[in-house]
CSV table of N, CA and C in Angstrom, one decimal:
chain,number,residue,atom,x,y,z
T,1,MET,N,-14.7,15.7,39.5
T,1,MET,CA,-13.1,15.3,39.7
T,1,MET,C,-12.4,16.5,40.3
T,2,ARG,N,-11.8,16.5,41.5
T,2,ARG,CA,-10.9,17.6,42.2
T,2,ARG,C,-9.9,18.0,41.2
T,3,ARG,N,-9.5,19.3,41.3
T,3,ARG,CA,-8.4,20.0,41.0
T,3,ARG,C,-7.3,19.1,41.1
T,4,GLY,N,-5.9,18.9,40.4
T,4,GLY,CA,-4.6,18.1,40.3
T,4,GLY,C,-5.4,16.2,40.1
T,5,GLU,N,-6.2,15.6,39.8
T,5,GLU,CA,-6.4,14.6,40.2
T,5,GLU,C,-6.4,14.5,38.5
T,6,LEU,N,-5.8,13.6,38.2
T,6,LEU,CA,-5.8,12.6,36.8
T,6,LEU,C,-6.9,11.9,36.3
T,7,ALA,N,-7.6,12.6,35.2
T,7,ALA,CA,-8.6,11.4,34.8
T,7,ALA,C,-8.4,10.3,33.9
T,8,THR,N,-9.3,8.8,34.3
T,8,THR,CA,-8.6,7.8,34.0
T,8,THR,C,-9.8,7.6,32.6
T,9,ALA,N,-8.6,7.1,31.6
T,9,ALA,CA,-10.0,6.9,30.6
T,9,ALA,C,-10.5,5.6,30.7
T,10,MET,N,-11.8,5.7,30.1
T,10,MET,CA,-12.9,4.5,29.8
T,10,MET,C,-13.0,4.2,28.8
T,11,VAL,N,-12.3,2.9,27.9
T,11,VAL,CA,-12.4,2.5,26.6
T,11,VAL,C,-12.8,1.7,26.4
T,12,THR,N,-13.9,1.2,25.3
T,12,THR,CA,-14.6,0.3,25.0
T,12,THR,C,-14.0,-0.2,23.6
T,13,VAL,N,-13.5,-1.3,23.8
T,13,VAL,CA,-12.3,-2.0,22.2
T,13,VAL,C,-13.4,-2.7,21.5
T,14,ARG,N,-14.1,-2.8,20.7
T,14,ARG,CA,-14.9,-3.6,19.5
T,14,ARG,C,-14.1,-4.5,18.9
T,15,GLY,N,-14.4,-5.9,19.4
T,15,GLY,CA,-13.9,-6.9,18.7
T,15,GLY,C,-12.8,-7.7,19.4
T,16,ALA,N,-12.6,-8.8,19.6
T,16,ALA,CA,-11.6,-9.6,20.4
T,16,ALA,C,-10.6,-10.5,19.6
T,17,GLY,N,-10.5,-9.6,18.6
T,17,GLY,CA,-9.2,-10.7,17.6
T,17,GLY,C,-8.2,-10.0,18.3
T,18,LEU,N,-7.1,-10.3,17.3
T,18,LEU,CA,-5.7,-10.0,17.3
T,18,LEU,C,-5.7,-8.4,18.0
T,19,PHE,N,-6.4,-7.9,17.1
T,19,PHE,CA,-5.7,-6.2,16.6
T,19,PHE,C,-6.5,-5.3,18.3
T,20,GLY,N,-7.6,-6.0,18.3
T,20,GLY,CA,-8.7,-5.4,19.3
T,20,GLY,C,-7.8,-6.1,20.7
T,21,LEU,N,-7.7,-7.0,21.2
T,21,LEU,CA,-7.1,-7.6,22.5
T,21,LEU,C,-5.8,-6.9,22.5
T,22,ALA,N,-5.2,-6.5,21.6
T,22,ALA,CA,-3.8,-6.3,21.6
T,22,ALA,C,-3.5,-4.6,21.9
T,23,THR,N,-4.8,-4.1,21.5
T,23,THR,CA,-5.2,-2.5,21.4
T,23,THR,C,-6.0,-2.5,23.1
T,24,ALA,N,-6.5,-3.3,23.4
T,24,ALA,CA,-6.8,-3.3,24.7
T,24,ALA,C,-6.0,-3.4,26.0
T,25,TRP,N,-5.2,-4.5,25.9
T,25,TRP,CA,-3.8,-4.8,26.6
T,25,TRP,C,-3.0,-3.7,26.6
T,26,GLU,N,-2.7,-2.3,25.8
T,26,GLU,CA,-1.9,-1.5,25.5
T,26,GLU,C,-2.4,-0.4,26.9
T,27,LEU,N,-3.7,0.0,26.3
T,27,LEU,CA,-4.4,0.6,26.6
T,27,LEU,C,-4.2,0.3,28.6
T,28,ALA,N,-5.0,-1.0,28.8
T,28,ALA,CA,-4.9,-1.1,30.1
T,28,ALA,C,-3.5,-1.0,30.9
T,29,ARG,N,-2.7,-1.7,30.2
T,29,ARG,CA,-1.0,-1.1,31.0
T,29,ARG,C,-0.9,-0.2,31.1
T,30,ARG,N,-1.2,0.8,30.1
T,30,ARG,CA,-1.2,2.2,30.2
T,30,ARG,C,-2.2,3.3,31.5
T,31,GLY,N,-3.4,2.3,31.5
T,31,GLY,CA,-3.9,2.7,33.1
T,31,GLY,C,-5.2,3.1,32.9
T,32,ALA,N,-5.9,2.8,31.2
T,32,ALA,CA,-7.3,3.0,31.2
T,32,ALA,C,-7.9,1.9,31.6
T,33,LEU,N,-9.1,2.6,31.9
T,33,LEU,CA,-10.2,1.6,32.3
T,33,LEU,C,-10.6,0.8,31.0
T,34,VAL,N,-10.6,-0.6,30.6
T,34,VAL,CA,-10.7,-1.1,29.4
T,34,VAL,C,-12.2,-2.2,29.4
T,35,GLN,N,-13.1,-2.1,28.3
T,35,GLN,CA,-14.1,-3.1,28.2
T,35,GLN,C,-13.7,-3.7,26.7
T,36,VAL,N,-13.8,-5.1,26.7
T,36,VAL,CA,-13.8,-5.3,25.3
T,36,VAL,C,-14.8,-6.2,24.9
T,37,VAL,N,-15.9,-5.8,23.9
T,37,VAL,CA,-17.3,-6.3,23.2
T,37,VAL,C,-16.8,-7.2,22.1
T,38,ASP,N,-16.9,-8.4,22.0
T,38,ASP,CA,-17.1,-9.3,20.3
T,38,ASP,C,-18.5,-10.0,21.2
T,39,ARG,N,-19.0,-10.0,20.3
T,39,ARG,CA,-20.5,-10.8,20.3
T,39,ARG,C,-20.0,-12.3,20.1
T,40,ARG,N,-19.0,-12.9,19.5
T,40,ARG,CA,-18.6,-13.6,19.2
T,40,ARG,C,-17.9,-14.5,19.8
T,41,GLY,N,-17.1,-13.8,20.9
T,41,GLY,CA,-15.8,-14.1,21.6
T,41,GLY,C,-14.5,-14.3,21.0
T,42,PRO,N,-13.7,-14.1,22.1
T,42,PRO,CA,-11.9,-13.8,21.6
T,42,PRO,C,-11.7,-14.8,20.4
T,43,GLY,N,-11.2,-14.0,19.5
T,43,GLY,CA,-10.5,-14.9,18.5
T,43,GLY,C,-11.6,-15.7,17.6
T,44,ALA,N,-12.8,-15.6,17.7
T,44,ALA,CA,-13.9,-16.0,17.1
T,44,ALA,C,-13.8,-15.5,15.6
T,45,GLY,N,-13.7,-14.9,15.2
T,45,GLY,CA,-13.2,-14.2,13.7
T,45,GLY,C,-11.7,-14.5,12.8
T,46,SER,N,-11.5,-13.9,12.1
T,46,SER,CA,-10.4,-14.4,11.2
T,46,SER,C,-9.2,-14.6,12.2
T,47,SER,N,-9.1,-14.1,13.2
T,47,SER,CA,-7.8,-14.2,14.2
T,47,SER,C,-8.0,-15.9,14.8
T,48,GLY,N,-9.1,-16.2,15.0
T,48,GLY,CA,-8.8,-17.7,15.2
T,48,GLY,C,-8.9,-18.8,13.9
T,49,GLY,N,-9.1,-18.3,12.7
T,49,GLY,CA,-8.8,-19.2,11.8
T,49,GLY,C,-7.8,-19.6,11.6
T,50,ILE,N,-7.9,-19.8,10.2
T,50,ILE,CA,-5.8,-20.5,9.6
T,50,ILE,C,-5.3,-18.9,9.2
T,51,VAL,N,-6.2,-18.1,9.3
T,51,VAL,CA,-5.6,-16.8,9.1
T,51,VAL,C,-4.4,-16.2,9.9
T,52,GLY,N,-4.4,-16.7,11.1
T,52,GLY,CA,-3.5,-15.9,12.5
T,52,GLY,C,-2.4,-16.0,11.5
T,53,ALA,N,-2.0,-15.2,11.1
T,53,ALA,CA,-0.3,-15.6,10.4
T,53,ALA,C,-0.1,-13.8,10.4
T,54,LEU,N,1.0,-13.4,11.1
T,54,LEU,CA,1.4,-12.0,10.8
T,54,LEU,C,2.8,-12.3,10.1
T,55,ALA,N,2.7,-11.5,8.8
T,55,ALA,CA,3.2,-11.7,7.6
T,55,ALA,C,3.9,-10.4,7.2
T,56,PRO,N,5.2,-10.1,6.6
T,56,PRO,CA,5.8,-9.4,6.5
T,56,PRO,C,5.3,-8.8,5.0
T,57,HIS,N,5.6,-7.1,4.7
T,57,HIS,CA,5.1,-6.6,3.4
T,57,HIS,C,6.6,-7.3,2.4
T,58,VAL,N,6.1,-7.5,1.1
T,58,VAL,CA,8.0,-7.2,0.7
T,58,VAL,C,8.8,-6.1,0.7
T,59,PRO,N,9.9,-6.6,0.4
T,59,PRO,CA,10.4,-5.2,0.7
T,59,PRO,C,11.1,-4.8,-0.7
T,60,GLU,N,9.9,-3.9,-1.3
T,60,GLU,CA,10.2,-3.3,-2.6
T,60,GLU,C,9.1,-2.1,-2.4
T,61,ASN,N,9.2,-0.9,-3.1
T,61,ASN,CA,8.8,0.1,-2.9
T,61,ASN,C,8.4,0.6,-1.6
T,62,TRP,N,9.2,0.2,-0.7
T,62,TRP,CA,9.5,0.8,0.7
T,62,TRP,C,8.7,2.1,1.0
T,63,ASN,N,7.9,2.0,2.1
T,63,ASN,CA,7.1,3.7,2.3
T,63,ASN,C,7.4,3.6,4.2
T,64,ALA,N,6.4,4.4,4.7
T,64,ALA,CA,6.3,4.4,6.0
T,64,ALA,C,5.7,3.3,6.5
T,65,LYS,N,4.3,2.7,5.8
T,65,LYS,CA,3.7,2.0,5.9
T,65,LYS,C,4.3,0.6,6.4
T,66,LYS,N,5.0,0.4,5.2
T,66,LYS,CA,6.1,-0.9,5.3
T,66,LYS,C,6.8,-0.8,6.6
T,67,ALA,N,7.6,0.3,6.9
T,67,ALA,CA,8.7,0.6,7.8
T,67,ALA,C,7.7,0.0,9.1
T,68,PHE,N,6.9,1.0,9.1
T,68,PHE,CA,6.1,0.5,10.6
T,68,PHE,C,5.4,-1.0,10.5
T,69,GLN,N,4.8,-1.2,10.2
T,69,GLN,CA,4.7,-3.0,10.2
T,69,GLN,C,5.8,-3.7,10.3
T,70,LEU,N,6.8,-3.3,9.5
T,70,LEU,CA,8.1,-4.0,9.9
T,70,LEU,C,8.4,-4.3,11.1
T,71,ASN,N,8.6,-2.7,12.2
T,71,ASN,CA,8.8,-2.3,13.3
T,71,ASN,C,7.7,-3.1,13.9
T,72,SER,N,7.0,-3.4,14.0
T,72,SER,CA,5.3,-4.0,14.3
T,72,SER,C,5.9,-5.4,14.9
T,73,LEU,N,6.5,-5.9,13.9
T,73,LEU,CA,6.5,-7.4,13.3
T,73,LEU,C,7.8,-7.8,14.3
T,74,LEU,N,8.8,-6.8,14.2
T,74,LEU,CA,10.0,-7.3,15.4
T,74,LEU,C,9.9,-6.8,16.4
T,75,VAL,N,8.9,-6.2,17.2
T,75,VAL,CA,8.6,-6.2,18.8
T,75,VAL,C,7.5,-7.1,18.9
T,76,SER,N,6.7,-7.6,18.3
T,76,SER,CA,5.8,-8.3,18.4
T,76,SER,C,5.8,-9.8,19.8
T,77,GLU,N,7.3,-10.2,19.2
T,77,GLU,CA,7.9,-11.1,20.2
T,77,GLU,C,7.7,-10.7,21.8
T,78,ALA,N,8.5,-9.6,21.9
T,78,ALA,CA,8.4,-9.2,23.4
T,78,ALA,C,7.0,-8.8,23.9
T,79,PHE,N,6.1,-8.1,23.0
T,79,PHE,CA,5.2,-7.6,23.3
T,79,PHE,C,4.2,-8.8,23.7
T,80,TRP,N,3.9,-9.6,22.9
T,80,TRP,CA,2.7,-11.1,23.1
T,80,TRP,C,3.8,-11.5,24.2
T,81,GLY,N,5.0,-11.9,24.3
T,81,GLY,CA,5.8,-12.5,25.7
T,81,GLY,C,5.3,-12.3,26.8
T,82,GLY,N,4.9,-10.5,27.0
T,82,GLY,CA,4.5,-9.8,28.0
T,82,GLY,C,2.7,-9.9,28.7
T,83,VAL,N,2.5,-10.3,27.3
T,83,VAL,CA,1.1,-10.8,27.7
T,83,VAL,C,1.0,-11.7,28.3
T,84,GLU,N,1.7,-13.1,28.0
T,84,GLU,CA,1.5,-14.2,28.4
T,84,GLU,C,2.1,-14.4,29.9
T,85,ALA,N,3.1,-13.6,30.0
T,85,ALA,CA,3.8,-13.8,31.5
T,85,ALA,C,3.3,-12.7,33.0
T,86,THR,N,2.0,-11.7,32.0
T,86,THR,CA,1.2,-11.3,33.2
T,86,THR,C,0.0,-12.1,33.3
T,87,SER,N,-0.5,-12.4,31.9
T,87,SER,CA,-2.3,-13.7,31.9
T,87,SER,C,-2.1,-14.8,32.3
T,88,ARG,N,-0.5,-14.8,32.2
T,88,ARG,CA,-0.3,-16.9,32.1
T,88,ARG,C,-1.2,-17.2,31.2
T,89,LEU,N,-1.3,-17.0,30.6
T,89,LEU,CA,-2.2,-17.7,29.1
T,89,LEU,C,-1.3,-17.4,28.0
T,90,ALA,N,-1.5,-18.8,27.4
T,90,ALA,CA,-0.9,-18.6,26.1
T,90,ALA,C,-1.5,-17.7,24.8
T,91,THR,N,-0.8,-17.1,24.4
T,91,THR,CA,-1.0,-16.4,22.8
T,91,THR,C,-0.9,-17.2,21.6
T,92,GLY,N,-0.3,-18.0,22.0
T,92,GLY,CA,0.1,-19.0,20.7
T,92,GLY,C,1.0,-18.4,19.7
T,93,TYR,N,1.6,-17.2,20.2
T,93,TYR,CA,2.2,-16.4,19.0
T,93,TYR,C,4.0,-17.5,19.0
T,94,GLY,N,4.2,-17.2,17.7
T,94,GLY,CA,6.0,-18.0,17.4
T,94,GLY,C,6.0,-17.6,15.9
T,95,ARG,N,7.2,-16.7,16.3
T,95,ARG,CA,7.9,-16.4,14.9
T,95,ARG,C,8.5,-17.7,14.3
T,96,LEU,N,8.0,-18.6,13.4
T,96,LEU,CA,8.8,-19.3,13.2
T,96,LEU,C,9.0,-19.3,11.5
T,97,GLY,N,8.7,-18.2,10.8
T,97,GLY,CA,9.1,-18.0,9.7
T,97,GLY,C,8.0,-18.6,8.5
T,98,ARG,N,8.3,-18.8,7.0
T,98,ARG,CA,8.0,-19.4,6.1
T,98,ARG,C,8.5,-19.6,4.9
T,99,LEU,N,8.4,-20.4,4.6
T,99,LEU,CA,8.6,-20.8,3.1
T,99,LEU,C,7.8,-20.8,1.9
T,100,GLN,N,7.9,-20.5,0.9
T,100,GLN,CA,6.9,-20.1,-0.2
T,100,GLN,C,7.4,-20.3,-1.5
T,101,PRO,N,6.8,-21.5,-2.5
T,101,PRO,CA,7.6,-22.0,-3.6
T,101,PRO,C,7.2,-20.7,-4.6
T,102,LEU,N,8.6,-20.8,-5.2
T,102,LEU,CA,8.7,-19.7,-6.6
T,102,LEU,C,8.7,-20.5,-7.8
T,103,ALA,N,7.0,-20.2,-8.6
T,103,ALA,CA,6.6,-21.1,-10.0
T,103,ALA,C,7.2,-20.9,-10.8
T,104,ASP,N,7.9,-19.7,-11.1
T,104,ASP,CA,8.4,-19.8,-12.4
T,104,ASP,C,9.8,-18.6,-12.6
T,105,ALA,N,10.6,-18.3,-13.5
T,105,ALA,CA,11.6,-17.7,-14.2
T,105,ALA,C,11.1,-16.4,-13.4
T,106,HIS,N,10.2,-15.7,-13.6
T,106,HIS,CA,9.9,-14.5,-13.1
T,106,HIS,C,9.6,-14.4,-11.7
T,107,ALA,N,8.8,-15.0,-11.1
T,107,ALA,CA,8.8,-15.5,-9.2
T,107,ALA,C,10.6,-15.3,-8.7
T,108,VAL,N,11.1,-16.2,-9.3
T,108,VAL,CA,12.5,-16.1,-8.7
T,108,VAL,C,13.0,-14.9,-8.9
T,109,GLY,N,13.1,-14.4,-10.4
T,109,GLY,CA,13.8,-12.9,-9.9
T,109,GLY,C,13.0,-12.1,-9.4
T,110,LEU,N,12.0,-12.0,-9.1
T,110,LEU,CA,11.2,-11.1,-8.1
T,110,LEU,C,11.6,-11.7,-6.4
T,111,GLY,N,11.9,-12.8,-6.2
T,111,GLY,CA,12.1,-13.2,-5.0
T,111,GLY,C,13.7,-13.2,-5.0
T,112,GLN,N,14.7,-12.8,-5.6
T,112,GLN,CA,16.0,-12.5,-5.4
T,112,GLN,C,16.2,-10.8,-5.6
T,113,GLY,N,15.1,-9.9,-6.1
T,113,GLY,CA,15.6,-8.6,-5.6
T,113,GLY,C,14.9,-8.6,-4.4
T,114,ARG,N,13.8,-9.3,-3.9
T,114,ARG,CA,13.3,-8.7,-2.4
T,114,ARG,C,13.9,-9.4,-1.5
T,115,ALA,N,15.0,-10.2,-2.1
T,115,ALA,CA,16.2,-10.7,-0.8
T,115,ALA,C,16.9,-9.5,-0.9
T,116,GLU,N,17.7,-8.9,-1.7
T,116,GLU,CA,18.9,-7.7,-1.6
T,116,GLU,C,17.7,-6.4,-0.8
T,117,GLY,N,16.6,-6.3,-1.3
T,117,GLY,CA,15.9,-5.4,-0.5
T,117,GLY,C,15.7,-5.8,1.0
T,118,ALA,N,15.1,-6.9,1.5
T,118,ALA,CA,15.2,-7.3,2.5
T,118,ALA,C,16.6,-7.3,3.6
T,119,ARG,N,17.7,-7.7,3.0
T,119,ARG,CA,19.2,-6.9,3.2
T,119,ARG,C,19.4,-5.9,4.0
T,120,ALA,N,19.2,-4.9,2.6
T,120,ALA,CA,19.2,-3.5,3.0
T,120,ALA,C,18.2,-3.1,4.5
T,121,LEU,N,17.0,-3.1,3.7
T,121,LEU,CA,15.6,-2.6,4.5
T,121,LEU,C,15.6,-3.3,6.2
T,122,TRP,N,15.7,-4.5,6.2
T,122,TRP,CA,15.3,-5.1,7.4
T,122,TRP,C,16.8,-5.3,8.3
T,123,ALA,N,17.8,-4.9,8.1
T,123,ALA,CA,19.2,-4.4,8.9
T,123,ALA,C,19.5,-5.6,9.6
T,124,GLY,N,19.5,-7.0,9.2
T,124,GLY,CA,19.6,-8.1,9.9
T,124,GLY,C,18.7,-9.0,10.7
T,125,LYS,N,17.6,-8.1,11.1
T,125,LYS,CA,16.9,-8.4,12.2
T,125,LYS,C,16.1,-9.7,11.8
T,126,ALA,N,16.0,-9.8,10.7
T,126,ALA,CA,15.5,-10.9,10.1
T,126,ALA,C,16.0,-11.0,8.3
T,127,THR,N,15.1,-12.3,8.2
T,127,THR,CA,15.7,-12.2,6.6
T,127,THR,C,14.9,-13.0,5.5
T,128,TRP,N,14.7,-12.7,4.4
T,128,TRP,CA,14.0,-13.2,3.3
T,128,TRP,C,15.4,-13.6,2.2
T,129,GLU,N,15.2,-14.6,1.7
T,129,GLU,CA,16.5,-15.3,1.3
T,129,GLU,C,15.8,-16.6,0.4
T,130,VAL,N,16.0,-16.4,-1.0
T,130,VAL,CA,15.6,-17.8,-2.1
T,130,VAL,C,16.7,-18.7,-1.7
T,131,ILE,N,16.3,-19.9,-1.5
T,131,ILE,CA,16.8,-21.4,-1.2
T,131,ILE,C,16.5,-22.3,-2.0
T,132,PRO,N,17.6,-23.3,-2.4
T,132,PRO,CA,17.1,-24.8,-3.1
T,132,PRO,C,16.0,-25.4,-1.8
T,133,ALA,N,14.9,-25.7,-2.5
T,133,ALA,CA,13.8,-26.4,-1.7
T,133,ALA,C,14.0,-27.6,-1.0
T,134,GLU,N,15.6,-28.6,-1.8
T,134,GLU,CA,16.0,-29.5,-0.8
T,134,GLU,C,16.2,-29.5,0.5
T,135,THR,N,17.1,-28.0,0.6
T,135,THR,CA,17.9,-27.9,2.1
T,135,THR,C,16.9,-27.2,2.9
T,136,ALA,N,15.3,-26.9,2.9
T,136,ALA,CA,14.4,-26.7,3.8
T,136,ALA,C,13.5,-27.7,4.6
T,137,GLY,N,14.1,-29.0,4.5
T,137,GLY,CA,13.4,-30.0,5.3
T,137,GLY,C,12.4,-30.6,4.5
T,138,PRO,N,11.3,-32.0,5.7
T,138,PRO,CA,10.5,-32.3,4.7
T,138,PRO,C,9.1,-31.9,5.1
T,139,LEU,N,9.3,-30.4,5.0
T,139,LEU,CA,8.3,-30.2,5.5
T,139,LEU,C,8.2,-28.8,4.5
T,140,ALA,N,8.8,-28.8,2.9
T,140,ALA,CA,8.9,-28.0,2.4
T,140,ALA,C,8.1,-28.2,1.3
T,141,PRO,N,7.3,-27.6,0.7
T,141,PRO,CA,6.3,-27.3,-0.2
T,141,PRO,C,7.1,-27.6,-1.7
T,142,LEU,N,5.9,-28.2,-2.4
T,142,LEU,CA,6.7,-28.6,-3.8
T,142,LEU,C,6.8,-27.1,-4.5
T,143,SER,N,7.8,-27.3,-5.0
T,143,SER,CA,8.3,-25.6,-5.8
T,143,SER,C,8.8,-26.1,-7.8
T,144,PRO,N,8.1,-25.7,-8.5
T,144,PRO,CA,8.4,-26.0,-10.1
T,144,PRO,C,9.7,-25.7,-10.3
T,145,THR,N,10.1,-24.8,-9.5
T,145,THR,CA,11.8,-24.2,-9.9
T,145,THR,C,12.6,-25.2,-9.2
T,146,GLY,N,12.4,-25.6,-8.3
T,146,GLY,CA,12.8,-26.2,-7.3
T,146,GLY,C,13.5,-25.3,-6.2
T,147,LEU,N,13.1,-24.0,-6.0
T,147,LEU,CA,13.3,-22.9,-5.3
T,147,LEU,C,12.1,-22.3,-4.2
T,148,LEU,N,12.7,-21.8,-3.2
T,148,LEU,CA,11.4,-21.3,-2.3
T,148,LEU,C,12.1,-20.1,-1.7
T,149,ILE,N,11.0,-19.4,-1.2
T,149,ILE,CA,11.6,-17.8,-0.4
T,149,ILE,C,11.5,-18.4,1.0
T,150,ARG,N,12.2,-17.9,2.2
T,150,ARG,CA,12.3,-18.9,3.0
T,150,ARG,C,12.3,-17.2,4.0
T,151,ASP,N,11.2,-16.9,4.7
T,151,ASP,CA,11.8,-15.2,5.8
T,151,ASP,C,11.6,-15.9,7.2
T,152,THR,N,12.6,-15.2,7.9
T,152,THR,CA,12.4,-15.6,9.0
T,152,THR,C,11.4,-14.5,10.1
T,153,LEU,N,10.2,-13.8,9.4
T,153,LEU,CA,9.5,-12.7,9.8
T,153,LEU,C,8.3,-13.2,10.4
T,154,THR,N,7.9,-14.4,9.5
T,154,THR,CA,6.7,-14.4,9.5
T,154,THR,C,6.3,-15.0,10.9
T,155,ALA,N,5.1,-14.3,11.6
T,155,ALA,CA,4.7,-15.3,12.6
T,155,ALA,C,3.5,-15.7,12.6
T,156,ARG,N,3.2,-16.7,13.5
T,156,ARG,CA,1.7,-17.0,13.8
T,156,ARG,C,1.1,-16.8,15.2
T,157,ILE,N,0.0,-16.6,15.4
T,157,ILE,CA,-0.6,-16.2,16.6
T,157,ILE,C,-2.2,-16.7,16.7
T,158,HIS,N,-2.2,-17.2,18.0
T,158,HIS,CA,-3.9,-17.3,18.2
T,158,HIS,C,-4.4,-17.0,19.5
T,159,PRO,N,-5.0,-15.7,19.5
T,159,PRO,CA,-5.1,-15.2,21.1
T,159,PRO,C,-6.2,-16.1,21.7
């Protein structure tokens, strides 16, 4: 290398699941030469199964890890949209939210407390609320209490 030349990082990412591909994409976007290695192929592990969900931590006992995860979920739509626009390949990303049944009075109380926490911590960028199951439409899960948690932050992805 000559004086004044910039070195190009050469990086091998092991794993072609959600996190491996996202890491490889961002490294390449920043100028690194990237090789992705996964003997089973892209999305063949847990990213390719029914677990391809990006879900928020509950908004209680807030800490730096939960704040980082919230921010990551909030920027995911733009990030994966950029991947799709450049690659012309579908990522399967969709911020669709989630409905969860509340089994008993204790779960209802937790859900209501978490809804208050989400209002304060998520700053209107996403919702976590307790709703009557009958307002959720035909795909609402059965709920012993007749109440559900609805969050608008959970997403699905299939890289």
